[in-house]
PDB file of C-alpha atoms in Angstrom:
ATOM      1  CA  UNK A 368     144.169 116.941 312.707  1.00 62.00           C
ATOM      2  CA  UNK A 369     145.050 119.837 314.989  1.00 73.00           C
ATOM      3  CA  UNK A 370     147.153 120.791 317.974  1.00 80.00           C
ATOM      4  CA  UNK A 371     146.142 118.845 321.078  1.00 84.00           C
ATOM      5  CA  UNK A 372     146.377 120.359 324.552  1.00 89.00           C
ATOM      6  CA  UNK A 373     148.361 118.217 327.033  1.00 93.00           C
ATOM      7  CA  UNK A 374     147.697 119.424 330.597  1.00 93.00           C
ATOM      8  CA  UNK A 375     150.275 117.084 332.160  1.00 95.00           C
ATOM      9  CA  UNK A 376     153.127 118.503 330.094  1.00 95.00           C
ATOM     10  CA  UNK A 377     151.861 122.052 330.686  1.00 94.00           C
ATOM     11  CA  UNK A 378     151.964 121.492 334.445  1.00 94.00           C
ATOM     12  CA  UNK A 379     155.486 120.045 334.365  1.00 95.00           C
ATOM     13  CA  UNK A 380     156.813 122.891 332.223  1.00 94.00           C
ATOM     14  CA  UNK A 381     155.094 125.467 334.435  1.00 92.00           C
ATOM     15  CA  UNK A 382     156.430 124.029 337.718  1.00 92.00           C
ATOM     16  CA  UNK A 383     159.990 123.646 336.441  1.00 92.00           C
ATOM     17  CA  UNK A 384     159.955 127.216 335.128  1.00 90.00           C
ATOM     18  CA  UNK A 385     158.712 128.447 338.509  1.00 89.00           C
ATOM     19  CA  UNK A 386     161.630 126.623 340.129  1.00 87.00           C
ATOM     20  CA  UNK A 387     164.047 128.201 337.676  1.00 85.00           C
ATOM     21  CA  UNK A 388     162.658 131.719 338.003  1.00 80.00           C
ATOM     22  CA  UNK A 389     162.107 131.562 341.743  1.00 76.00           C
ATOM     23  CA  UNK A 390     158.901 132.082 343.677  1.00 62.00           C
ATOM     24  CA  UNK A 391     157.002 135.333 343.166  1.00 62.00           C
ATOM     25  CA  UNK A 392     153.700 136.791 344.251  1.00 54.00           C
ATOM     26  CA  UNK A 393     152.084 135.852 340.940  1.00 63.00           C
ATOM     27  CA  UNK A 394     153.149 134.029 337.774  1.00 66.00           C
ATOM     28  CA  UNK A 395     154.665 136.097 334.994  1.00 85.00           C
ATOM     29  CA  UNK A 396     155.338 135.756 331.292  1.00 88.00           C
ATOM     30  CA  UNK A 397     158.089 133.081 331.560  1.00 91.00           C
ATOM     31  CA  UNK A 398     155.864 130.645 333.433  1.00 92.00           C
ATOM     32  CA  UNK A 399     152.843 131.229 331.211  1.00 93.00           C
ATOM     33  CA  UNK A 400     154.748 130.960 327.932  1.00 95.00           C
ATOM     34  CA  UNK A 401     156.527 127.819 329.093  1.00 95.00           C
ATOM     35  CA  UNK A 402     153.240 126.200 330.141  1.00 95.00           C
ATOM     36  CA  UNK A 403     151.649 127.098 326.803  1.00 96.00           C
ATOM     37  CA  UNK A 404     154.534 125.690 324.760  1.00 96.00           C
ATOM     38  CA  UNK A 405     154.570 122.508 326.827  1.00 96.00           C
ATOM     39  CA  UNK A 406     150.790 122.215 326.939  1.00 95.00           C
ATOM     40  CA  UNK A 407     150.502 122.394 323.152  1.00 95.00           C
ATOM     41  CA  UNK A 408     153.195 119.687 322.996  1.00 95.00           C
ATOM     42  CA  UNK A 409     155.214 121.889 320.633  1.00 96.00           C
ATOM     43  CA  UNK A 410     157.804 120.050 318.536  1.00 96.00           C
ATOM     44  CA  UNK A 411     159.456 123.102 316.976  1.00 97.00           C
ATOM     45  CA  UNK A 412     159.652 126.093 319.301  1.00 98.00           C
ATOM     46  CA  UNK A 413     161.195 129.193 317.753  1.00 97.00           C
ATOM     47  CA  UNK A 414     161.936 132.501 319.453  1.00 95.00           C
ATOM     48  CA  UNK A 415     163.290 135.588 317.732  1.00 92.00           C
ATOM     49  CA  UNK A 416     165.258 138.280 319.521  1.00 85.00           C
ATOM     50  CA  UNK A 417     166.170 141.748 318.356  1.00 74.00           C
ATOM     51  CA  UNK A 418     167.723 142.603 321.725  1.00 72.00           C
ATOM     52  CA  UNK A 419     168.902 140.528 324.646  1.00 70.00           C
ATOM     53  CA  UNK A 420     166.683 142.215 327.224  1.00 66.00           C
ATOM     54  CA  UNK A 421     166.815 141.879 330.973  1.00 70.00           C
ATOM     55  CA  UNK A 422     166.493 138.947 333.355  1.00 73.00           C
ATOM     56  CA  UNK A 423     162.768 138.485 332.658  1.00 72.00           C
ATOM     57  CA  UNK A 424     163.386 138.127 328.915  1.00 77.00           C
ATOM     58  CA  UNK A 425     166.120 135.560 329.490  1.00 83.00           C
ATOM     59  CA  UNK A 426     163.890 133.625 331.853  1.00 87.00           C
ATOM     60  CA  UNK A 427     161.308 133.409 329.071  1.00 89.00           C
ATOM     61  CA  UNK A 428     163.987 131.852 326.874  1.00 90.00           C
ATOM     62  CA  UNK A 429     164.875 129.398 329.627  1.00 90.00           C
ATOM     63  CA  UNK A 430     161.180 128.606 330.065  1.00 92.00           C
ATOM     64  CA  UNK A 431     160.908 127.693 326.391  1.00 95.00           C
ATOM     65  CA  UNK A 432     163.926 125.408 326.746  1.00 93.00           C
ATOM     66  CA  UNK A 433     162.221 123.723 329.689  1.00 94.00           C
ATOM     67  CA  UNK A 434     159.030 123.271 327.673  1.00 96.00           C
ATOM     68  CA  UNK A 435     160.980 121.765 324.767  1.00 96.00           C
ATOM     69  CA  UNK A 436     162.598 119.309 327.162  1.00 94.00           C
ATOM     70  CA  UNK A 437     159.209 118.090 328.393  1.00 96.00           C
ATOM     71  CA  UNK A 438     157.582 117.962 324.954  1.00 95.00           C
ATOM     72  CA  UNK A 439     160.584 116.326 323.313  1.00 95.00           C
ATOM     73  CA  UNK A 440     160.747 119.259 320.913  1.00 95.00           C
ATOM     74  CA  UNK A 441     163.404 121.430 319.326  1.00 96.00           C
ATOM     75  CA  UNK A 442     164.063 124.918 320.676  1.00 97.00           C
ATOM     76  CA  UNK A 443     165.660 127.424 318.300  1.00 97.00           C
ATOM     77  CA  UNK A 444     166.597 131.024 319.059  1.00 95.00           C
ATOM     78  CA  UNK A 445     167.197 133.260 316.042  1.00 93.00           C
ATOM     79  CA  UNK A 446     169.196 136.466 316.314  1.00 91.00           C
ATOM     80  CA  UNK A 447     169.964 139.286 313.929  1.00 87.00           C
ATOM     81  CA  UNK A 448     173.788 139.205 314.096  1.00 89.00           C
ATOM     82  CA  UNK A 449     176.849 137.616 315.716  1.00 91.00           C
ATOM     83  CA  UNK A 450     177.142 140.360 318.313  1.00 90.00           C
ATOM     84  CA  UNK A 451     173.622 139.587 319.539  1.00 88.00           C
ATOM     85  CA  UNK A 452     174.480 135.891 319.592  1.00 90.00           C
ATOM     86  CA  UNK A 453     177.558 136.426 321.775  1.00 91.00           C
ATOM     87  CA  UNK A 454     175.640 138.686 324.155  1.00 89.00           C
ATOM     88  CA  UNK A 455     172.817 136.150 324.360  1.00 89.00           C
ATOM     89  CA  UNK A 456     175.181 133.267 325.207  1.00 89.00           C
ATOM     90  CA  UNK A 457     176.917 135.312 327.904  1.00 88.00           C
ATOM     91  CA  UNK A 458     173.643 136.523 329.415  1.00 86.00           C
ATOM     92  CA  UNK A 459     172.067 133.052 329.437  1.00 85.00           C
ATOM     93  CA  UNK A 460     175.096 131.524 331.181  1.00 81.00           C
ATOM     94  CA  UNK A 461     175.029 134.271 333.807  1.00 80.00           C
ATOM     95  CA  UNK A 462     171.290 133.768 334.357  1.00 72.00           C
ATOM     96  CA  UNK A 463     171.431 129.999 334.802  1.00 66.00           C
ATOM     97  CA  UNK A 464     172.504 128.502 338.128  1.00 59.00           C
ATOM     98  CA  UNK A 465     173.825 125.499 336.202  1.00 57.00           C
ATOM     99  CA  UNK A 466     176.713 126.684 333.994  1.00 53.00           C
ATOM    100  CA  UNK A 467     176.748 123.344 332.132  1.00 54.00           C
ATOM    101  CA  UNK A 468     173.088 123.573 331.162  1.00 64.00           C
ATOM    102  CA  UNK A 469     172.808 123.315 327.353  1.00 69.00           C
ATOM    103  CA  UNK A 470     171.807 126.468 325.497  1.00 83.00           C
ATOM    104  CA  UNK A 471     169.091 126.591 322.837  1.00 89.00           C
ATOM    105  CA  UNK A 472     170.074 126.003 319.244  1.00 94.00           C
ATOM    106  CA  UNK A 473     170.983 129.397 317.777  1.00 94.00           C
ATOM    107  CA  UNK A 474     170.696 130.711 314.222  1.00 95.00           C
ATOM    108  CA  UNK A 475     171.948 134.080 312.988  1.00 94.00           C
ATOM    109  CA  UNK A 476     170.875 135.926 309.874  1.00 92.00           C
ATOM    110  CA  UNK A 477     168.000 137.465 307.974  1.00 92.00           C
ATOM    111  CA  UNK A 478     164.480 136.108 308.679  1.00 92.00           C
ATOM    112  CA  UNK A 479     163.841 135.414 304.980  1.00 93.00           C
ATOM    113  CA  UNK A 480     166.725 132.921 304.888  1.00 94.00           C
ATOM    114  CA  UNK A 481     166.373 131.448 308.380  1.00 95.00           C
ATOM    115  CA  UNK A 482     162.666 130.682 308.024  1.00 94.00           C
ATOM    116  CA  UNK A 483     163.399 128.528 304.966  1.00 93.00           C
ATOM    117  CA  UNK A 484     165.339 126.174 307.247  1.00 95.00           C
ATOM    118  CA  UNK A 485     162.606 125.911 309.890  1.00 96.00           C
ATOM    119  CA  UNK A 486     159.694 123.901 308.538  1.00 95.00           C
ATOM    120  CA  UNK A 487     156.721 123.064 310.722  1.00 96.00           C
ATOM    121  CA  UNK A 488     156.934 125.738 313.436  1.00 97.00           C
ATOM    122  CA  UNK A 489     154.158 125.154 315.950  1.00 96.00           C
ATOM    123  CA  UNK A 490     155.162 127.682 318.633  1.00 98.00           C
ATOM    124  CA  UNK A 491     156.659 131.053 317.696  1.00 97.00           C
ATOM    125  CA  UNK A 492     157.615 133.844 320.091  1.00 95.00           C
ATOM    126  CA  UNK A 493     158.899 137.209 318.888  1.00 91.00           C
ATOM    127  CA  UNK A 494     160.244 139.794 321.305  1.00 81.00           C
ATOM    128  CA  UNK A 495     158.259 142.770 320.101  1.00 65.00           C
ATOM    129  CA  UNK A 496     156.511 143.411 316.783  1.00 57.00           C
ATOM    130  CA  UNK A 497     157.259 147.093 316.249  1.00 53.00           C
ATOM    131  CA  UNK A 498     160.570 146.435 314.501  1.00 70.00           C
ATOM    132  CA  UNK A 499     161.155 145.210 310.967  1.00 82.00           C
ATOM    133  CA  UNK A 500     163.013 142.078 312.089  1.00 87.00           C
ATOM    134  CA  UNK A 501     160.054 140.848 314.128  1.00 84.00           C
ATOM    135  CA  UNK A 502     157.581 141.518 311.341  1.00 85.00           C
ATOM    136  CA  UNK A 503     159.662 139.570 308.848  1.00 90.00           C
ATOM    137  CA  UNK A 504     159.971 136.613 311.225  1.00 92.00           C
ATOM    138  CA  UNK A 505     156.185 136.280 311.419  1.00 91.00           C
ATOM    139  CA  UNK A 506     155.725 136.976 307.722  1.00 91.00           C
ATOM    140  CA  UNK A 507     158.176 134.324 306.448  1.00 93.00           C
ATOM    141  CA  UNK A 508     157.536 131.635 309.091  1.00 94.00           C
ATOM    142  CA  UNK A 509     156.576 128.177 307.787  1.00 94.00           C
ATOM    143  CA  UNK A 510     154.019 126.799 310.217  1.00 95.00           C
ATOM    144  CA  UNK A 511     153.046 123.239 311.081  1.00 94.00           C
ATOM    145  CA  UNK A 512     150.196 121.665 309.091  1.00 92.00           C
ATOM    146  CA  UNK A 513     148.520 121.071 312.485  1.00 92.00           C
ATOM    147  CA  UNK A 514     148.441 124.782 313.307  1.00 93.00           C
ATOM    148  CA  UNK A 515     150.535 126.965 315.591  1.00 96.00           C
ATOM    149  CA  UNK A 516     150.542 129.367 318.524  1.00 96.00           C
ATOM    150  CA  UNK A 517     152.094 132.806 317.949  1.00 95.00           C
ATOM    151  CA  UNK A 518     153.144 135.245 320.660  1.00 93.00           C
ATOM    152  CA  UNK A 519     154.322 138.827 320.365  1.00 89.00           C
ATOM    153  CA  UNK A 520     155.998 139.958 323.601  1.00 85.00           C
ATOM    154  CA  UNK A 521     156.715 143.417 324.948  1.00 70.00           C
ATOM    155  CA  UNK A 522     154.299 145.293 322.751  1.00 61.00           C
ATOM    156  CA  UNK A 523     152.790 148.447 324.195  1.00 59.00           C
ATOM    157  CA  UNK A 524     149.092 149.232 324.425  1.00 56.00           C
ATOM    158  CA  UNK A 525     149.603 151.662 321.575  1.00 57.00           C
ATOM    159  CA  UNK A 526     150.930 148.792 319.459  1.00 56.00           C
ATOM    160  CA  UNK A 527     147.993 146.566 320.374  1.00 55.00           C
ATOM    161  CA  UNK A 528     145.580 149.239 319.153  1.00 55.00           C
ATOM    162  CA  UNK A 529     146.743 148.953 315.531  1.00 57.00           C
ATOM    163  CA  UNK A 530     148.202 145.457 315.438  1.00 68.00           C
ATOM    164  CA  UNK A 531     146.357 142.911 313.270  1.00 78.00           C
ATOM    165  CA  UNK A 532     147.622 139.352 312.999  1.00 84.00           C
ATOM    166  CA  UNK A 533     146.280 138.848 309.474  1.00 80.00           C
ATOM    167  CA  UNK A 534     148.303 141.811 308.273  1.00 80.00           C
ATOM    168  CA  UNK A 535     151.477 140.291 309.718  1.00 83.00           C
ATOM    169  CA  UNK A 536     151.195 136.588 308.811  1.00 87.00           C
ATOM    170  CA  UNK A 537     149.337 137.120 305.520  1.00 82.00           C
ATOM    171  CA  UNK A 538     145.870 136.324 304.263  1.00 78.00           C
ATOM    172  CA  UNK A 539     146.774 132.697 303.484  1.00 82.00           C
ATOM    173  CA  UNK A 540     147.056 131.962 307.219  1.00 87.00           C
ATOM    174  CA  UNK A 541     143.782 131.564 309.108  1.00 89.00           C
ATOM    175  CA  UNK A 542     143.824 133.125 312.597  1.00 89.00           C
ATOM    176  CA  UNK A 543     141.302 131.190 314.693  1.00 89.00           C
ATOM    177  CA  UNK A 544     141.559 133.293 317.840  1.00 88.00           C
ATOM    178  CA  UNK A 545     143.717 136.056 319.273  1.00 88.00           C
ATOM    179  CA  UNK A 546     143.880 137.832 322.610  1.00 86.00           C
ATOM    180  CA  UNK A 547     145.887 140.395 324.524  1.00 84.00           C
ATOM    181  CA  UNK A 548     147.080 139.356 327.986  1.00 86.00           C
ATOM    182  CA  UNK A 549     148.201 142.012 330.497  1.00 84.00           C
ATOM    183  CA  UNK A 550     151.112 139.896 331.710  1.00 85.00           C
ATOM    184  CA  UNK A 551     154.649 141.196 331.940  1.00 78.00           C
ATOM    185  CA  UNK A 552     154.920 144.004 329.404  1.00 78.00           C
ATOM    186  CA  UNK A 553     152.003 142.592 327.461  1.00 83.00           C
ATOM    187  CA  UNK A 554     151.479 139.436 325.395  1.00 88.00           C
ATOM    188  CA  UNK A 555     149.580 139.296 322.118  1.00 88.00           C
ATOM    189  CA  UNK A 556     148.670 135.643 321.502  1.00 91.00           C
ATOM    190  CA  UNK A 557     147.175 134.070 318.380  1.00 92.00           C
ATOM    191  CA  UNK A 558     146.163 130.523 317.466  1.00 93.00           C
ATOM    192  CA  UNK A 559     146.270 129.728 313.755  1.00 92.00           C
ATOM    193  CA  UNK A 560     144.515 126.836 312.028  1.00 90.00           C
ATOM    194  CA  UNK A 561     146.301 123.925 310.441  1.00 84.00           C
ATOM    195  CA  UNK A 562     146.320 123.452 306.675  1.00 70.00           C
ATOM    196  CA  UNK A 563     144.031 120.428 306.815  1.00 55.00           C
ATOM    197  CA  UNK A 564     141.312 122.369 308.607  1.00 52.00           C
ATOM    198  CA  UNK A 565     141.576 125.275 306.170  1.00 47.00           C
ATOM    199  CA  UNK A 566     141.576 123.171 303.018  1.00 49.00           C
ATOM    200  CA  UNK A 567     138.767 120.900 304.145  1.00 45.00           C
ATOM    201  CA  UNK A 568     136.526 123.849 304.998  1.00 45.00           C
ATOM    202  CA  UNK A 569     135.835 122.387 308.431  1.00 44.00           C
ATOM    203  CA  UNK A 570     137.194 125.273 310.469  1.00 41.00           C
ATOM    204  CA  UNK A 571     133.766 126.737 311.031  1.00 42.00           C
ATOM    205  CA  UNK A 572     131.804 123.589 310.144  1.00 46.00           C
ATOM    206  CA  UNK A 573     129.563 123.035 307.137  1.00 49.00           C
ATOM    207  CA  UNK A 574     127.215 125.865 306.227  1.00 49.00           C
ATOM    208  CA  UNK A 575     123.549 125.108 306.812  1.00 51.00           C
ATOM    209  CA  UNK A 576     120.172 126.822 307.016  1.00 49.00           C
ATOM    210  CA  UNK A 577     118.820 127.415 310.505  1.00 50.00           C
ATOM    211  CA  UNK A 578     115.177 128.141 311.294  1.00 52.00           C
ATOM    212  CA  UNK A 579     114.342 130.114 314.427  1.00 48.00           C
ATOM    213  CA  UNK A 580     110.932 131.158 315.778  1.00 52.00           C
ATOM    214  CA  UNK A 581     110.668 134.114 318.153  1.00 48.00           C
ATOM    215  CA  UNK A 582     108.518 132.865 321.043  1.00 52.00           C
ATOM    216  CA  UNK A 583     107.231 136.353 321.879  1.00 52.00           C
ATOM    217  CA  UNK A 584     106.285 137.672 318.445  1.00 48.00           C
ATOM    218  CA  UNK A 585     105.754 134.392 316.654  1.00 51.00           C
ATOM    219  CA  UNK A 586     107.933 135.591 313.787  1.00 50.00           C
ATOM    220  CA  UNK A 587     109.945 133.000 311.963  1.00 49.00           C
ATOM    221  CA  UNK A 588     113.554 133.757 311.005  1.00 47.00           C
ATOM    222  CA  UNK A 589     115.700 131.794 308.593  1.00 47.00           C
ATOM    223  CA  UNK A 590     119.428 132.407 308.268  1.00 47.00           C
ATOM    224  CA  UNK A 591     122.471 130.606 306.977  1.00 47.00           C
ATOM    225  CA  UNK A 592     125.341 129.670 309.276  1.00 48.00           C
TER     226      UNK A 592
END
């Protein structure tokens, strides 16, 4: 089994996030991240913040809450300390037009301890990877057996040049695909395989011998896939 893309939920999450953020010339990170979380039908969405950030960062958080609403999932925001938690609550209430709108579930503490309480993460967003807090969040995360989508936000081009997902999540996690998107201040996105696909050896399909004949030279080539 693996994560299944749900275009209907992606569209609903995207449109509601656009309504929340307001119309702009082109979609930004909040709309894209919300659509991705909703489209993958994420059941445990986790975001980690080392700083509160500006309006765009808070809109991303609101977009994840919108996606969780449409997917019927749980949205958790983890923060380093109580001061960050208080600032986050105040900023989110000031950003939202609806003061009674429920806030995401919040957890405060060290990543090593918090990740033990969050089993089956299938959508993880960290606000920057250059700091130690962000690295530890990725490193100690316990992902869903179906796989997961990981996003590192606000990383500079310089960061992208050295960043390697396998070095952050560990060799036991199989990164199927990763890409850098020039949206907002930059998004580094990775899709990791579920445990069943890794253990069964079906991620890349069974190995087999393939015979190929070059039509121009007539040479025959045999290689293993």
